Amino acid sequence: MFIYWGNEEFLLILQTLIRKRGIIVKEFVVPKVVVSRCLEFDEVRYNGAVIPDKAVQRMAPYVEFVPVCPEVEIGLGVPRETIRIVGGEKERLVQPKTGEDLTTGMNAFTESFLNSIGSEVDGFLLKNRSPTCGMQDVKVYYDIDHPQVSGKSSGFFARGVLKRYPGLALEEEGRLKNFTLRHHYFTKLFTLASFRKMKAHGQMKDLQKFHSSNKYLFMAYHPGTLKKMGRVVANHDHLSIQGVFHEYEPLLYELMAEPAKAASHINVCQHIAGYFKKELSAEEKEDFQTLLKRYKEEKVPLSAVLSVLNTWTVRFRSGYLKDQTYFEPYPSDLLEISDSGKGRAYS
C-alpha cells in the first residue's frame, strides 16, 4: 500500500525510499547544446542586459553549452540599435536607424557557425522573439520605415538551425516554464545525446541495447513508430550497420517530434504495472489505479506515478525494468514539477 501526501512530500519520501533500497545513480551522456549567449552567459542583449534563465542554470552541470550571439558575431555592438525583419518579395534583416542591410552577413555567419559544429550537437536553446534567434512568432514588418507588423516568422539564425537540424531538441527560452514542453525537451535532448554517442561506436549490439533500454520510453511517444524501429533493429534485410543507422535515425526523430500524451503514459504505466500483478495486493493495485486517475486529471505529476513503479522495480528485483530509461530519461536534478501552463509544441 502507498499513501499520497501531496506532490513535494510524496516525491521526497519515495525518492528517499528508493535511495535506501539501493538504486544505482544513473550516468548520463553529456549533451552538447547551442545556447543564446544572452541567456545567463554575457551582457550581449541589444540593451546590454543578460537574461536570467532558470532552465540554463539547472542544465549547466549536466550539458556542454556552446554560447553564441549571432548579432555580436556579425559586428554589432553592445548596446546596439534595434534590428528587425522586413517583408516584401524576400524578407531581409535590417537596422532601421542606420539603414544597414544585415541579411547577407547574418546568413554567412549562420552557415559558417553551423558548419563548424556539424553533427556534434544535440540541441539548441535560443532567445524567443529575437529577429535572429527566435524560432517562431518573430515580428515581420512591412518595410524598414513602416511600424506595422505584416506577419510572424523565424529569426534568420534560427531558420538555418531549423533547416539543418529539424530532428534535434530545439526550444526557445521561456517555453521551458511549461512542464510538458520542459520534460519533452530534456527527454529528447538526453536521448539524442545517448544515440549520438552510441552511433559513434558503430556496433549492432550497441543499437540493440539502446533500443531495448528505451522500449517503454519510445512506447509512450508512439507505439507504431516503435514497432517500425524494432523491425529496423531486427535487420531482416541484412543491411550494413551504416544502412541500419540510416533507417533507424529518421524514425527516432519522427518518434520524438512531439511530446508524449498523458493517455500514452497511462498505457505504458499500466503495462509496466502488469509485471507485478502477482506480487501486489489488491489494495496496492487499487491505490495505483487511483494515482493514475489523479495523473489523468492533472492533479499529480507523472514522476509521482513513476516513483511508485520504480519502488516496485527494486522491491521485486526486476532487472529488465531497472534498465529502462522511461523511469529516468534525464538527470533527476532537472526535474521540477512547477508549470506555467503556457506554451505549445512546434508542429
Coordinates of C-alpha atoms in Angstrom, one line a residue:
M1 CA 0.0 0.0 0.0
F2 CA 1.1 3.6 -0.6
I3 CA -0.3 6.9 0.6
Y4 CA -0.3 10.2 -1.3
W5 CA 0.5 13.3 0.8
G6 CA 0.9 15.9 -2.0
N7 CA 3.4 16.5 -4.8
E8 CA 6.5 17.5 -3.0
E9 CA 6.1 15.4 0.2
F10 CA 5.2 12.3 -1.9
L11 CA 8.2 12.6 -4.2
L12 CA 10.7 13.3 -1.4
I13 CA 9.5 10.3 0.6
L14 CA 9.6 8.0 -2.4
Q15 CA 13.0 9.2 -3.6
T16 CA 14.4 8.6 -0.1
L17 CA 13.0 5.1 -0.1
I18 CA 14.5 4.4 -3.5
R19 CA 17.9 5.6 -2.4
K20 CA 17.7 3.4 0.7
R21 CA 16.7 0.4 -1.4
G22 CA 20.0 0.8 -3.3
I23 CA 19.1 2.1 -6.8
I24 CA 22.4 2.9 -8.5
V25 CA 22.7 6.5 -9.6
K26 CA 22.5 6.6 -13.4
E27 CA 25.2 8.2 -15.5
F28 CA 24.1 10.2 -18.5
V29 CA 25.9 11.2 -21.7
V30 CA 26.6 14.9 -21.7
P31 CA 24.6 16.6 -24.4
K32 CA 26.0 19.4 -26.5
V33 CA 23.7 22.4 -26.6
V34 CA 24.0 25.7 -28.5
V35 CA 22.5 28.4 -26.4
S36 CA 21.8 32.1 -26.9
R37 CA 24.7 33.9 -25.2
C38 CA 22.4 36.5 -23.6
L39 CA 20.8 33.7 -21.5
E40 CA 22.9 33.7 -18.3
F41 CA 26.3 34.0 -20.1
D42 CA 27.1 37.6 -21.1
E43 CA 25.6 41.1 -21.3
V44 CA 25.1 41.0 -25.0
R45 CA 21.4 41.7 -25.4
Y46 CA 20.6 44.7 -27.6
N47 CA 20.2 46.8 -24.4
G48 CA 23.3 45.5 -22.8
A49 CA 21.5 43.1 -20.4
V50 CA 21.9 39.5 -19.5
I51 CA 18.8 37.4 -19.1
P52 CA 18.5 35.2 -16.0
D53 CA 17.2 31.8 -17.1
K54 CA 16.3 29.0 -14.6
A55 CA 16.5 26.2 -17.2
V56 CA 20.0 27.2 -18.2
Q57 CA 21.0 27.4 -14.5
R58 CA 19.7 23.9 -13.9
M59 CA 21.2 22.4 -17.1
A60 CA 24.7 23.9 -16.5
P61 CA 26.2 20.9 -14.5
Y62 CA 24.8 18.3 -17.0
V63 CA 25.3 19.7 -20.5
E64 CA 28.1 21.2 -22.6
F65 CA 26.9 24.7 -23.6
V66 CA 28.1 26.5 -26.7
P67 CA 27.0 30.1 -26.2
V68 CA 26.5 32.3 -29.3
C69 CA 25.1 35.7 -30.1
P70 CA 24.7 36.0 -33.9
E71 CA 24.2 39.8 -33.7
V72 CA 27.5 40.3 -31.9
E73 CA 29.3 37.8 -34.1
I74 CA 28.5 39.9 -37.3
G75 CA 29.9 43.0 -35.7
L76 CA 27.0 44.7 -34.0
G77 CA 27.9 46.4 -30.7
V78 CA 26.5 46.2 -27.2
P79 CA 24.3 48.1 -26.6
R80 CA 23.1 48.4 -30.2
E81 CA 20.3 49.8 -32.3
T82 CA 17.2 47.6 -32.9
I83 CA 17.2 45.3 -35.9
R84 CA 14.1 43.8 -37.4
I85 CA 12.9 41.6 -40.2
V86 CA 11.1 43.4 -43.1
G87 CA 9.0 41.7 -45.7
G88 CA 8.5 42.2 -49.4
E89 CA 9.4 39.9 -52.2
K90 CA 12.1 38.5 -50.0
E91 CA 12.5 39.0 -46.3
R92 CA 15.5 41.0 -45.1
L93 CA 17.2 41.6 -41.8
V94 CA 17.8 45.4 -41.4
Q95 CA 18.7 48.0 -38.8
P96 CA 16.2 50.8 -39.4
K97 CA 18.1 53.7 -37.7
T98 CA 21.3 53.1 -39.8
G99 CA 19.5 51.7 -42.9
E100 CA 22.1 48.8 -42.9
D101 CA 21.0 45.5 -44.5
L102 CA 22.4 42.7 -42.4
T103 CA 20.9 39.8 -44.4
T104 CA 24.0 38.6 -46.2
G105 CA 26.2 38.9 -43.2
M106 CA 23.8 37.0 -40.9
N107 CA 23.3 34.2 -43.5
A108 CA 27.0 33.8 -44.0
F109 CA 27.7 33.7 -40.2
T110 CA 24.8 31.2 -39.7
E111 CA 26.2 28.9 -42.4
S112 CA 29.8 29.1 -41.1
F113 CA 28.8 28.5 -37.5
L114 CA 26.6 25.5 -38.2
N115 CA 29.3 24.1 -40.4
S116 CA 31.7 24.4 -37.5
I117 CA 29.6 22.4 -35.2
G118 CA 28.5 19.8 -37.8
S119 CA 26.8 16.8 -36.4
E120 CA 28.4 17.1 -32.9
V121 CA 25.4 18.8 -31.4
D122 CA 22.2 17.5 -29.7
G123 CA 20.1 20.6 -29.2
F124 CA 19.5 24.3 -29.2
L125 CA 18.0 26.7 -26.6
L126 CA 17.5 30.1 -28.1
K127 CA 16.1 33.6 -27.2
N128 CA 12.5 33.8 -28.2
R129 CA 11.1 36.6 -30.5
S130 CA 14.6 37.6 -31.5
P131 CA 14.9 38.6 -35.2
T132 CA 18.0 36.3 -35.3
C133 CA 17.3 33.5 -32.7
G134 CA 13.5 33.3 -32.4
M135 CA 12.1 30.1 -33.7
Q136 CA 8.6 31.3 -34.1
D137 CA 6.4 34.4 -33.6
V138 CA 9.1 36.8 -34.6
K139 CA 7.6 40.0 -36.0
V140 CA 7.9 40.8 -39.7
Y141 CA 7.4 44.5 -40.6
Y142 CA 6.1 45.8 -43.9
D143 CA 9.2 47.8 -44.6
I144 CA 12.2 49.5 -43.0
D145 CA 10.2 52.7 -42.1
H146 CA 6.8 51.1 -41.5
P147 CA 6.0 50.3 -37.9
Q148 CA 3.1 48.0 -38.8
V149 CA 3.6 44.2 -38.5
S150 CA 2.8 42.2 -41.6
G151 CA 3.2 38.7 -40.1
K152 CA 5.3 36.3 -38.0
S153 CA 8.3 34.3 -38.9
S154 CA 11.5 32.7 -37.6
G155 CA 14.7 34.6 -36.9
F156 CA 17.5 34.4 -39.5
F157 CA 19.9 32.3 -37.4
A158 CA 17.0 30.1 -36.2
R159 CA 16.0 29.5 -39.8
G160 CA 19.3 27.9 -40.5
V161 CA 19.0 25.8 -37.3
L162 CA 15.5 24.6 -38.2
K163 CA 16.5 23.7 -41.7
R164 CA 19.7 21.8 -40.9
Y165 CA 18.7 20.2 -37.6
P166 CA 14.9 19.6 -37.7
G167 CA 15.1 16.4 -35.7
L168 CA 17.2 17.7 -32.7
A169 CA 16.0 19.1 -29.4
L170 CA 15.0 22.7 -30.4
E171 CA 13.5 25.1 -28.0
E172 CA 13.2 28.8 -27.0
E173 CA 13.7 30.2 -23.6
G174 CA 10.5 30.9 -21.7
R175 CA 8.7 27.9 -23.2
L176 CA 10.5 25.6 -20.8
K177 CA 8.4 27.0 -18.0
N178 CA 5.7 24.7 -19.3
F179 CA 6.2 21.3 -17.6
T180 CA 5.2 19.2 -20.6
L181 CA 7.5 21.1 -23.0
R182 CA 10.3 21.0 -20.5
H183 CA 10.0 17.3 -19.8
H184 CA 9.9 16.6 -23.6
Y185 CA 12.9 18.8 -24.3
F186 CA 15.1 17.2 -21.6
T187 CA 14.0 13.7 -22.6
K188 CA 14.7 14.3 -26.2
L189 CA 18.0 16.1 -25.5
F190 CA 19.5 13.3 -23.4
T191 CA 18.1 10.5 -25.6
L192 CA 19.6 12.0 -28.7
A193 CA 22.9 12.6 -26.9
S194 CA 22.9 8.9 -25.9
F195 CA 22.1 7.9 -29.5
R196 CA 24.9 10.1 -30.9
K197 CA 27.5 8.5 -28.6
M198 CA 26.2 5.0 -29.3
K199 CA 26.2 5.6 -33.1
A200 CA 29.8 6.6 -32.9
H201 CA 30.7 3.1 -31.8
G202 CA 29.1 1.7 -34.9
Q203 CA 28.2 -1.7 -33.4
M204 CA 24.9 -3.5 -33.9
K205 CA 24.9 -4.8 -30.3
D206 CA 25.0 -1.2 -29.1
L207 CA 22.0 -0.2 -31.1
Q208 CA 20.1 -3.3 -29.9
K209 CA 20.9 -2.3 -26.3
F210 CA 19.9 1.3 -26.9
H211 CA 16.6 0.2 -28.4
S212 CA 15.9 -2.3 -25.7
S213 CA 16.6 0.1 -22.8
N214 CA 14.3 2.8 -24.4
K215 CA 11.4 0.4 -25.1
Y216 CA 8.9 1.9 -22.7
L217 CA 10.0 5.5 -23.3
F218 CA 9.5 5.0 -27.0
M219 CA 6.2 3.3 -26.5
A220 CA 5.0 6.3 -24.6
Y221 CA 5.8 8.5 -27.6
H222 CA 4.4 6.4 -30.4
P223 CA 3.9 2.6 -30.3
G224 CA 3.5 2.3 -34.1
T225 CA 6.9 4.0 -34.7
L226 CA 8.4 1.9 -32.0
K227 CA 7.4 -1.2 -34.0
K228 CA 9.0 0.2 -37.1
M229 CA 12.2 0.8 -35.3
G230 CA 12.1 -2.7 -33.9
R231 CA 11.9 -4.1 -37.4
V232 CA 14.9 -2.0 -38.4
V233 CA 16.9 -3.3 -35.5
A234 CA 15.9 -6.9 -36.3
N235 CA 17.6 -6.2 -39.7
H236 CA 15.9 -9.0 -41.7
D237 CA 17.3 -7.5 -44.9
H238 CA 20.9 -7.9 -43.6
L239 CA 21.8 -4.3 -44.1
S240 CA 25.2 -3.0 -43.1
I241 CA 25.4 -1.2 -39.8
Q242 CA 25.5 2.1 -41.6
G243 CA 22.4 1.1 -43.5
V244 CA 20.6 0.2 -40.3
F245 CA 21.5 3.5 -38.7
H246 CA 20.4 5.3 -41.9
E247 CA 16.9 3.8 -41.5
Y248 CA 16.7 4.0 -37.7
E249 CA 17.8 7.6 -37.1
P250 CA 14.9 9.3 -39.1
L251 CA 12.4 7.1 -37.2
L252 CA 13.9 8.2 -33.9
Y253 CA 13.4 11.9 -34.9
E254 CA 9.9 11.1 -36.1
L255 CA 9.1 9.4 -32.8
M256 CA 10.2 12.3 -30.6
A257 CA 8.8 15.1 -32.8
E258 CA 6.0 15.9 -30.3
P259 CA 5.6 15.4 -26.5
A260 CA 4.1 12.1 -25.4
K261 CA 0.5 12.4 -24.5
A262 CA -0.9 11.7 -21.0
A263 CA -3.0 8.8 -22.4
S264 CA 0.1 7.1 -23.8
H265 CA 1.9 7.5 -20.4
I266 CA -1.0 5.9 -18.7
N267 CA -1.0 3.0 -21.1
V268 CA 2.8 2.4 -20.6
C269 CA 2.4 2.7 -16.8
Q270 CA -0.4 0.1 -16.9
H271 CA 1.8 -2.1 -19.0
I272 CA 4.7 -1.9 -16.5
A273 CA 2.5 -2.4 -13.5
G274 CA 1.4 -5.7 -15.2
Y275 CA 4.8 -7.1 -14.4
F276 CA 3.9 -7.0 -10.7
K277 CA 0.3 -8.2 -10.8
K278 CA 1.1 -11.5 -9.0
E279 CA 3.1 -9.8 -6.3
L280 CA 0.9 -6.8 -5.4
S281 CA -2.0 -6.9 -3.0
A282 CA -5.5 -5.9 -4.1
E283 CA -5.1 -2.7 -2.1
E284 CA -1.9 -1.7 -3.8
K285 CA -3.4 -2.3 -7.2
E286 CA -6.4 -0.1 -6.3
D287 CA -4.2 2.6 -4.9
F288 CA -2.2 2.6 -8.1
Q289 CA -5.3 3.0 -10.2
T290 CA -6.3 5.9 -8.1
L291 CA -2.9 7.5 -8.6
L292 CA -3.2 7.0 -12.4
K293 CA -6.6 8.7 -12.3
R294 CA -5.2 11.7 -10.4
Y295 CA -2.4 11.9 -13.0
K296 CA -5.0 11.9 -15.8
E297 CA -6.9 14.7 -14.0
E298 CA -3.6 16.6 -13.8
K299 CA -3.6 16.6 -10.0
V300 CA -0.2 14.8 -9.7
P301 CA 2.9 14.8 -12.0
L302 CA 4.0 11.8 -14.0
S303 CA 7.0 11.5 -11.7
A304 CA 4.7 10.5 -8.8
V305 CA 3.4 7.5 -10.8
L306 CA 6.9 6.6 -12.0
S307 CA 8.3 6.7 -8.4
V308 CA 5.8 4.1 -7.4
L309 CA 6.7 1.8 -10.3
N310 CA 10.4 2.4 -9.5
T311 CA 10.0 1.2 -5.9
W312 CA 8.2 -1.9 -7.2
T313 CA 11.0 -2.5 -9.7
V314 CA 13.5 -2.5 -6.8
R315 CA 11.3 -4.4 -4.4
F316 CA 10.6 -7.2 -6.8
R317 CA 14.1 -7.2 -8.3
S318 CA 13.1 -6.7 -12.0
G319 CA 16.4 -6.3 -13.7
Y320 CA 14.9 -5.7 -17.1
L321 CA 12.8 -2.8 -15.8
K322 CA 15.7 -1.3 -13.9
D323 CA 17.4 -0.6 -17.2
Q324 CA 14.5 1.2 -18.7
T325 CA 15.2 4.9 -19.4
Y326 CA 11.5 5.6 -19.0
F327 CA 11.9 5.9 -15.3
E328 CA 14.7 8.5 -15.5
P329 CA 15.3 9.8 -19.1
Y330 CA 17.4 12.7 -17.8
P331 CA 19.1 13.7 -14.5
S332 CA 16.6 13.9 -11.7
D333 CA 18.1 17.2 -10.6
L334 CA 16.5 18.7 -13.7
L335 CA 13.1 17.6 -12.6
E336 CA 10.9 20.5 -11.5
I337 CA 7.1 20.0 -11.0
S338 CA 6.2 23.6 -11.4
D339 CA 4.3 24.6 -14.6
S340 CA 3.4 27.9 -16.1
G341 CA 0.6 26.2 -18.1
K342 CA 1.7 28.2 -21.2
G343 CA 3.4 27.1 -24.3
R344 CA 2.8 24.7 -27.2
A345 CA 4.9 22.2 -29.1
Y346 CA 6.2 23.0 -32.6
S347 CA 4.1 21.5 -35.4

